[in-house]
Amino acid sequence: MAQTLTILGLESSCDDTAAAVVRQTEGQAAEILSSVVHGQTDLHSAYGGVVPEIAARAHAEKLDICVRQALAEAGVTLADLDAVAVTAGPGLIGGVMSGVMCAKGIAAATGLPLIGVNHLAGHALTPRLTDQIAYPYLMLLVSGGHCQYLIAHGPEQFSRLGGTIDDAPGEAFDKTARLLGLPQPGGPSVEGEARQGDPKRFRFPRPLLDRPGCDLSFSGLKTALMRMRDQLVAEQGGLTRQDRADLCAGFQAAVVDTLAEKTRRALALYLAEAPAAPVVAVAGGVAANAAIRAALETVCAEAGTRFTAPPLRLCTDNAAMIAYAGLERFRTGAPDGLDLTARPRWPLDQSSPAMLGSGKKGAKA
Ligand code: KG4
Ligand code: ZN
């Protein structure tokens, strides 16, 4: 008989405290029974970035509230659950520990199995939760702390084709906004400005396009932007609204071109494995960017490959993705013990050479 699993998921690796309940009957689509996310943006906004100690304390205060709310909204009790899944890394260590301790408390009190989930696997498996896509698929993870191309072969089997060697694209959008005095998070404000701007007025570099492979680099864009901004300020004594819009448009065009070309290369490597039903999926907060999405759609259409992006609330940090990743792991492997440890760094592809982008988590991942 097809087994039905109901899993509670917890997420606290950056600045979102989240709990969710996901249910799936084997062979059927998974159902998100609840997904509660309490953001901490207000707590950190005065500091211009996430303050780890403040984040950890806020997670510890909010986790049990989130769990209660998630159970109530799902209409279940702890007795209805089959396991509790929790982000065990990578992330800000204090926050990850808050989640792991909370999950351990629930597991110890109820006897429920405990599953430690890699936060990045949560993002990477989301297209299976939302669209039931089959392995292997090509995944582009683009967020505030990460940028990598992965081929997902299974719930814990990922091959990393390449990634950023410095900043993540979301980080580059956030820094661009800061340099131009635009509000945080930078992604939506820079995208909004770019809509009014001329992408050709300022010529930004296309980093690493001259080198083979799928690695990316975004930190040079910020330096280029700073130089252009300073030159305008020196010449005219400040920036006009149009200058800002044109700088944003030029910056965004460079990110779009770079991601499009690297996606073309990653797609060629993936298609060389001859997948039966090729799919490219994107996840992470930067996937909200309409210009980036459109460019990726075009690249996939050119190659005759299906493209999918989860709805935005499941692209950004949430606990439904952790519950779902836990569910897949629970079906295929043994759960963890109460000795589960929090791991600040935890690359998805253990066999790929260590680099900043592979297990790093900046402000967010
Ligand atoms: O996935 P997310 O919520 O957090 C993690 O990084 O895990 O992503 C947040 C990042 C921020 O850097 C934000 O500026 C960026 O995603 N972002 C965008 C857009 N919306 C959010 N970047 C570009 N364009 C957007 N429309
Ligand atoms: Zn994340």
Short mmCIF file of C-alpha atoms and ligand atoms in Angstrom, two decimals:
data_model
loop_
_atom_site.label_atom_id
_atom_site.label_comp_id
_atom_site.label_asym_id
_atom_site.label_seq_id
_atom_site.Cartn_x
_atom_site.Cartn_y
_atom_site.Cartn_z
CA MET A 1 0.00 0.00 0.00
CA ALA A 2 1.24 3.52 -0.80
CA GLN A 3 2.71 5.05 2.32
CA THR A 4 1.55 8.55 3.40
CA LEU A 5 4.08 10.65 5.30
CA THR A 6 3.39 13.85 7.22
CA ILE A 7 6.52 15.83 8.08
CA LEU A 8 7.09 18.95 10.17
CA GLY A 9 9.91 21.14 8.82
CA LEU A 10 11.86 23.88 10.63
CA GLU A 11 14.05 26.58 9.06
CA SER A 12 16.19 29.13 10.91
CA SER A 13 19.50 29.35 9.04
CA CYS A 14 19.42 33.08 8.24
CA ASP A 15 16.81 35.73 9.03
CA ASP A 16 13.56 33.86 8.47
CA THR A 17 12.07 31.72 11.23
CA ALA A 18 9.82 29.18 9.55
CA ALA A 19 7.82 26.03 10.23
CA ALA A 20 5.69 24.00 7.82
CA VAL A 21 3.82 20.73 7.49
CA VAL A 22 4.04 18.76 4.23
CA ARG A 23 2.20 15.53 3.43
CA GLN A 24 2.76 13.12 0.58
CA THR A 25 1.31 9.81 -0.39
CA GLU A 26 3.86 7.76 -2.34
CA GLY A 27 3.52 8.31 -6.07
CA GLN A 28 1.33 11.39 -5.66
CA ALA A 29 1.95 15.14 -5.54
CA ALA A 30 3.09 16.47 -2.16
CA GLU A 31 0.74 18.83 -0.36
CA ILE A 32 1.81 21.83 1.72
CA LEU A 33 -0.62 21.73 4.66
CA SER A 34 0.89 24.89 6.17
CA SER A 35 3.90 27.16 5.69
CA VAL A 36 4.58 29.82 8.29
CA VAL A 37 7.42 32.33 7.80
CA HIS A 38 8.32 35.05 10.31
CA GLY A 39 10.88 37.40 8.75
CA GLN A 40 13.32 39.47 10.81
CA THR A 41 13.96 42.30 8.35
CA ASP A 42 12.86 44.95 10.88
CA LEU A 43 15.34 43.70 13.49
CA HIS A 44 18.32 44.02 11.14
CA SER A 45 17.43 46.98 8.94
CA ALA A 46 19.29 49.53 11.07
CA TYR A 47 22.55 47.58 10.65
CA GLY A 48 22.61 47.21 6.85
CA GLY A 49 22.83 43.41 7.04
CA VAL A 50 21.90 40.39 9.14
CA VAL A 51 23.42 40.48 12.65
CA PRO A 52 24.00 36.80 13.58
CA GLU A 53 23.49 37.20 17.36
CA ILE A 54 20.24 39.13 16.93
CA ALA A 55 19.06 36.54 14.39
CA ALA A 56 19.83 33.58 16.67
CA ARG A 57 18.01 35.13 19.64
CA ALA A 58 14.97 35.97 17.52
CA HIS A 59 14.85 32.42 16.12
CA ALA A 60 14.99 30.96 19.64
CA GLU A 61 12.07 33.20 20.66
CA LYS A 62 9.95 32.54 17.56
CA LEU A 63 10.48 28.86 16.71
CA ASP A 64 7.94 27.36 19.10
CA ILE A 65 5.36 29.98 18.07
CA CYS A 66 5.95 29.09 14.41
CA VAL A 67 5.65 25.35 15.14
CA ARG A 68 2.36 25.81 17.00
CA GLN A 69 1.02 28.00 14.21
CA ALA A 70 2.12 25.55 11.48
CA LEU A 71 0.49 22.59 13.27
CA ALA A 72 -2.73 24.55 13.89
CA GLU A 73 -2.95 25.81 10.29
CA ALA A 74 -2.33 22.28 8.99
CA GLY A 75 -5.02 20.93 11.32
CA VAL A 76 -2.67 18.31 12.78
CA THR A 77 -1.08 17.55 16.15
CA LEU A 78 2.38 16.18 16.92
CA ALA A 79 0.74 12.74 17.11
CA ASP A 80 -0.16 12.94 13.39
CA LEU A 81 3.47 13.46 12.31
CA ASP A 82 5.87 10.83 10.99
CA ALA A 83 9.09 12.82 11.48
CA VAL A 84 10.54 16.25 12.17
CA ALA A 85 12.99 17.73 9.65
CA VAL A 86 15.24 20.69 10.38
CA THR A 87 17.84 22.75 8.53
CA ALA A 88 21.15 21.52 9.97
CA GLY A 89 23.28 23.81 7.75
CA PRO A 90 24.78 25.62 5.95
CA GLY A 91 23.98 28.94 7.57
CA LEU A 92 24.59 31.28 10.46
CA ILE A 93 25.58 28.89 13.20
CA GLY A 94 23.51 30.42 16.03
CA GLY A 95 20.34 30.28 13.97
CA VAL A 96 20.97 26.76 12.72
CA MET A 97 21.61 25.64 16.32
CA SER A 98 18.34 27.22 17.49
CA GLY A 99 16.43 25.17 14.91
CA VAL A 100 18.33 21.95 15.56
CA MET A 101 17.80 22.27 19.35
CA CYS A 102 14.09 22.94 18.87
CA ALA A 103 13.72 19.92 16.55
CA LYS A 104 15.69 17.73 18.96
CA GLY A 105 13.40 18.83 21.79
CA ILE A 106 10.33 17.80 19.77
CA ALA A 107 11.95 14.50 18.74
CA ALA A 108 13.04 13.68 22.29
CA ALA A 109 9.61 14.51 23.75
CA THR A 110 7.56 12.63 21.14
CA GLY A 111 9.88 9.88 19.96
CA LEU A 112 9.54 11.16 16.36
CA PRO A 113 12.47 10.49 14.01
CA LEU A 114 14.73 13.51 13.42
CA ILE A 115 16.06 14.43 9.95
CA GLY A 116 18.83 16.99 9.43
CA VAL A 117 18.37 18.71 6.06
CA ASN A 118 20.87 20.65 3.99
CA HIS A 119 19.29 24.07 3.40
CA LEU A 120 20.54 24.10 -0.20
CA ALA A 121 18.99 20.68 -0.84
CA GLY A 122 15.75 22.25 0.36
CA HIS A 123 16.01 24.93 -2.36
CA ALA A 124 17.23 22.41 -4.94
CA LEU A 125 14.37 19.93 -4.36
CA THR A 126 11.60 22.57 -4.40
CA PRO A 127 10.78 21.99 -8.11
CA ARG A 128 9.90 18.39 -7.17
CA LEU A 129 7.59 19.63 -4.44
CA THR A 130 5.86 22.11 -6.76
CA ASP A 131 6.04 20.38 -10.17
CA GLN A 132 6.92 16.73 -9.47
CA ILE A 133 9.81 16.94 -11.92
CA ALA A 134 11.88 13.77 -12.28
CA TYR A 135 15.61 13.33 -11.63
CA PRO A 136 17.99 14.25 -13.17
CA TYR A 137 17.30 17.95 -13.65
CA LEU A 138 19.52 21.00 -13.93
CA MET A 139 19.17 23.47 -11.11
CA LEU A 140 20.31 27.08 -10.96
CA LEU A 141 20.30 28.30 -7.39
CA VAL A 142 20.50 32.11 -7.29
CA SER A 143 20.03 33.84 -3.96
CA GLY A 144 21.54 36.42 -1.66
CA GLY A 145 24.24 33.99 -0.49
CA HIS A 146 24.51 31.47 -3.30
CA CYS A 147 24.91 30.94 -6.97
CA GLN A 148 25.52 27.49 -8.34
CA TYR A 149 24.61 25.10 -11.13
CA LEU A 150 23.74 21.62 -9.90
CA ILE A 151 22.54 18.48 -11.56
CA ALA A 152 20.14 16.87 -9.08
CA HIS A 153 20.33 13.08 -9.35
CA GLY A 154 18.60 12.24 -6.07
CA PRO A 155 17.61 13.74 -2.71
CA GLU A 156 21.24 13.73 -1.61
CA GLN A 157 23.05 13.31 -4.93
CA PHE A 158 24.09 16.55 -6.58
CA SER A 159 26.87 17.29 -9.08
CA ARG A 160 28.07 20.85 -9.02
CA LEU A 161 28.90 22.19 -12.48
CA GLY A 162 30.07 25.61 -11.31
CA GLY A 163 29.22 28.58 -9.18
CA THR A 164 30.28 32.01 -8.05
CA ILE A 165 33.86 32.47 -7.01
CA ASP A 166 33.00 35.57 -4.97
CA ASP A 167 29.68 37.39 -4.46
CA ALA A 168 26.27 35.84 -5.09
CA PRO A 169 24.05 37.76 -7.54
CA GLY A 170 21.58 38.77 -4.81
CA GLU A 171 24.49 40.18 -2.82
CA ALA A 172 25.56 42.14 -5.93
CA PHE A 173 22.04 43.56 -6.31
CA ASP A 174 22.00 44.49 -2.60
CA LYS A 175 25.42 46.18 -2.81
CA THR A 176 24.40 48.04 -5.97
CA ALA A 177 21.34 49.38 -4.16
CA ARG A 178 23.47 50.44 -1.20
CA LEU A 179 25.96 52.26 -3.45
CA LEU A 180 23.13 54.15 -5.14
CA GLY A 181 21.18 54.93 -1.96
CA LEU A 182 18.26 52.66 -2.92
CA PRO A 183 16.26 50.68 -0.33
CA GLN A 184 17.08 47.10 0.77
CA PRO A 185 16.60 44.38 -0.28
CA GLY A 186 18.37 45.65 -3.36
CA GLY A 187 16.99 43.18 -5.91
CA PRO A 188 13.50 44.61 -6.29
CA SER A 189 14.66 48.26 -6.03
CA VAL A 190 17.43 47.84 -8.62
CA GLU A 191 15.06 45.95 -10.93
CA GLY A 192 12.48 48.74 -10.54
CA GLU A 193 15.04 51.43 -11.42
CA ALA A 194 16.41 49.36 -14.31
CA ARG A 195 12.96 49.33 -15.92
CA GLN A 196 13.28 53.11 -16.43
CA GLY A 197 16.93 53.00 -17.53
CA ASP A 198 19.05 52.61 -20.65
CA PRO A 199 21.17 49.42 -20.33
CA LYS A 200 23.60 50.64 -23.03
CA ARG A 201 24.65 53.98 -21.52
CA PHE A 202 27.13 52.40 -19.08
CA ARG A 203 29.11 49.38 -20.21
CA PHE A 204 29.66 46.92 -17.37
CA PRO A 205 32.07 43.97 -17.67
CA ARG A 206 30.79 40.41 -18.34
CA PRO A 207 32.99 38.60 -15.79
CA LEU A 208 34.51 35.20 -16.63
CA LEU A 209 32.77 34.93 -20.00
CA ASP A 210 36.18 34.81 -21.61
CA ARG A 211 37.04 31.64 -19.67
CA PRO A 212 35.58 28.17 -20.21
CA GLY A 213 33.32 26.54 -17.65
CA CYS A 214 30.32 27.49 -15.54
CA ASP A 215 31.96 29.52 -12.76
CA LEU A 216 30.72 33.05 -12.22
CA SER A 217 31.99 36.21 -10.56
CA PHE A 218 29.94 39.23 -9.54
CA SER A 219 32.16 41.29 -7.24
CA GLY A 220 33.78 43.19 -10.14
CA LEU A 221 30.39 44.65 -11.12
CA LYS A 222 30.20 46.47 -7.81
CA THR A 223 33.68 47.95 -8.31
CA ALA A 224 32.76 49.03 -11.84
CA LEU A 225 29.57 50.63 -10.55
CA MET A 226 31.43 52.47 -7.82
CA ARG A 227 33.87 53.90 -10.37
CA MET A 228 31.08 55.07 -12.68
CA ARG A 229 29.14 56.58 -9.79
CA ASP A 230 32.18 58.42 -8.43
CA GLN A 231 33.01 59.79 -11.87
CA LEU A 232 29.46 61.15 -12.29
CA VAL A 233 29.59 62.70 -8.83
CA ALA A 234 32.96 64.31 -9.61
CA GLU A 235 31.69 65.67 -12.95
CA GLN A 236 28.18 66.82 -11.98
CA GLY A 237 28.27 67.00 -8.19
CA GLY A 238 25.70 64.20 -7.79
CA LEU A 239 23.48 61.66 -9.51
CA THR A 240 20.25 62.40 -11.34
CA ARG A 241 17.30 60.01 -11.22
CA GLN A 242 18.13 59.00 -14.79
CA ASP A 243 21.80 58.31 -13.94
CA ARG A 244 20.64 55.93 -11.22
CA ALA A 245 18.19 54.18 -13.53
CA ASP A 246 20.83 53.84 -16.29
CA LEU A 247 23.42 52.47 -13.84
CA CYS A 248 20.88 49.91 -12.56
CA ALA A 249 19.93 48.94 -16.12
CA GLY A 250 23.59 48.52 -17.13
CA PHE A 251 24.36 46.47 -14.03
CA GLN A 252 21.31 44.23 -14.47
CA ALA A 253 22.08 43.67 -18.17
CA ALA A 254 25.56 42.43 -17.19
CA VAL A 255 24.09 39.97 -14.65
CA VAL A 256 21.48 38.79 -17.18
CA ASP A 257 24.04 38.26 -19.98
CA THR A 258 26.42 36.41 -17.67
CA LEU A 259 23.75 34.11 -16.23
CA ALA A 260 22.35 33.43 -19.72
CA GLU A 261 25.71 32.40 -21.17
CA LYS A 262 26.71 30.27 -18.15
CA THR A 263 23.29 28.61 -18.20
CA ARG A 264 23.83 27.77 -21.89
CA ARG A 265 27.10 26.06 -20.94
CA ALA A 266 25.62 24.23 -17.91
CA LEU A 267 22.70 23.11 -20.06
CA ALA A 268 25.09 21.64 -22.67
CA LEU A 269 26.87 19.63 -19.94
CA TYR A 270 23.54 18.44 -18.53
CA LEU A 271 22.12 17.48 -21.94
CA ALA A 272 25.30 15.52 -22.67
CA GLU A 273 24.12 13.11 -19.93
CA ALA A 274 21.08 12.43 -22.18
CA PRO A 275 18.34 12.88 -19.55
CA ALA A 276 15.04 11.29 -20.62
CA ALA A 277 12.93 14.38 -19.87
CA PRO A 278 15.28 17.37 -19.57
CA VAL A 279 14.22 20.18 -17.25
CA VAL A 280 15.97 23.32 -16.05
CA ALA A 281 14.76 24.73 -12.73
CA VAL A 282 15.67 27.94 -10.96
CA ALA A 283 15.23 28.82 -7.28
CA GLY A 284 16.35 31.47 -4.80
CA GLY A 285 15.25 35.05 -4.29
CA VAL A 286 16.99 36.35 -7.44
CA ALA A 287 14.68 34.11 -9.48
CA ALA A 288 12.07 36.81 -8.82
CA ASN A 289 13.86 39.06 -11.31
CA ALA A 290 11.75 39.22 -14.47
CA ALA A 291 14.68 40.03 -16.79
CA ILE A 292 16.73 37.10 -15.44
CA ARG A 293 13.76 34.75 -15.68
CA ALA A 294 13.04 35.83 -19.26
CA ALA A 295 16.69 35.29 -20.28
CA LEU A 296 16.73 31.81 -18.76
CA GLU A 297 13.44 30.98 -20.46
CA THR A 298 14.93 32.03 -23.80
CA VAL A 299 18.06 29.91 -23.30
CA CYS A 300 15.89 26.87 -22.48
CA ALA A 301 13.51 27.52 -25.39
CA GLU A 302 16.48 27.70 -27.78
CA ALA A 303 17.62 24.28 -26.55
CA GLY A 304 14.08 22.88 -26.60
CA THR A 305 14.26 22.22 -22.86
CA ARG A 306 11.48 22.71 -20.33
CA PHE A 307 12.02 25.55 -17.83
CA THR A 308 10.37 25.77 -14.44
CA ALA A 309 10.51 28.17 -11.51
CA PRO A 310 8.66 27.57 -8.24
CA PRO A 311 6.29 30.31 -7.04
CA LEU A 312 8.23 33.07 -5.35
CA ARG A 313 7.13 32.29 -1.78
CA LEU A 314 8.76 28.87 -2.26
CA CYS A 315 11.85 30.31 -4.02
CA THR A 316 12.79 32.33 -0.96
CA ASP A 317 13.60 30.81 2.45
CA ASN A 318 10.73 28.75 3.87
CA ALA A 319 10.21 25.55 5.86
CA ALA A 320 7.99 23.71 3.35
CA MET A 321 11.11 23.03 1.28
CA ILE A 322 12.86 21.66 4.39
CA ALA A 323 9.89 19.44 5.29
CA TYR A 324 9.78 18.17 1.69
CA ALA A 325 13.55 17.52 1.48
CA GLY A 326 13.24 15.73 4.84
CA LEU A 327 10.37 13.68 3.46
CA GLU A 328 12.40 12.53 0.45
CA ARG A 329 15.32 11.65 2.70
CA PHE A 330 13.08 9.82 5.13
CA ARG A 331 11.71 7.65 2.31
CA THR A 332 15.15 6.71 1.07
CA GLY A 333 17.49 6.74 4.06
CA ALA A 334 17.86 6.35 7.78
CA PRO A 335 16.96 9.34 10.00
CA ASP A 336 19.54 11.10 12.15
CA GLY A 337 20.05 10.55 15.87
CA LEU A 338 19.77 13.08 18.68
CA ASP A 339 23.50 13.65 18.18
CA LEU A 340 22.73 15.59 14.95
CA THR A 341 25.08 18.57 14.74
CA ALA A 342 24.64 22.02 13.20
CA ARG A 343 27.03 22.62 10.28
CA PRO A 344 27.78 26.23 9.31
CA ARG A 345 29.37 24.99 6.07
CA TRP A 346 27.95 22.05 4.19
CA PRO A 347 28.53 21.86 0.43
CA LEU A 348 25.90 19.89 -1.48
CA ASP A 349 28.39 18.20 -3.75
CA GLN A 350 31.00 16.79 -1.38
CA SER A 351 33.18 15.67 -4.29
CA SER A 352 33.56 19.06 -5.96
CA PRO A 353 36.64 21.11 -5.05
CA ALA A 354 36.09 23.39 -2.07
CA MET A 355 35.45 27.01 -3.00
CA LEU A 356 33.75 30.00 -1.50
CA GLY A 357 30.50 29.50 -3.39
CA SER A 358 30.05 25.82 -2.65
CA GLY A 359 29.18 25.79 1.02
CA LYS A 360 29.30 29.43 1.84
CA LYS A 361 26.37 31.23 3.20
CA GLY A 362 26.52 35.01 3.21
CA ALA A 363 23.64 37.10 4.38
CA LYS A 364 21.32 34.44 2.99
CA ALA A 365 21.53 31.23 0.99
O1 KG4 B 1 16.34 33.47 -1.47
P1 KG4 B 1 16.37 34.76 -0.68
O2 KG4 B 1 15.10 35.31 -0.12
O3 KG4 B 1 17.31 34.62 0.50
C1 KG4 B 1 18.40 33.86 0.40
O4 KG4 B 1 19.41 34.40 -0.14
O5 KG4 B 1 18.28 32.69 0.81
O6 KG4 B 1 17.09 35.82 -1.64
C2 KG4 B 1 17.29 37.13 -1.23
C3 KG4 B 1 18.07 37.83 -2.30
C4 KG4 B 1 18.41 39.26 -1.93
O7 KG4 B 1 19.77 39.47 -2.16
C5 KG4 B 1 17.53 40.07 -2.84
O8 KG4 B 1 18.07 41.33 -3.19
C6 KG4 B 1 17.43 39.17 -4.05
O9 KG4 B 1 17.31 37.88 -3.51
N1 KG4 B 1 16.25 39.51 -4.86
C7 KG4 B 1 16.32 39.94 -6.13
C8 KG4 B 1 15.00 40.26 -6.53
N2 KG4 B 1 14.16 39.99 -5.48
C9 KG4 B 1 14.96 39.52 -4.47
N3 KG4 B 1 17.37 40.09 -6.95
C10 KG4 B 1 17.13 40.58 -8.19
N4 KG4 B 1 15.91 40.92 -8.63
C11 KG4 B 1 14.82 40.78 -7.85
N5 KG4 B 1 13.62 41.13 -8.29
ZN ZN B 2 18.03 30.05 1.22
#
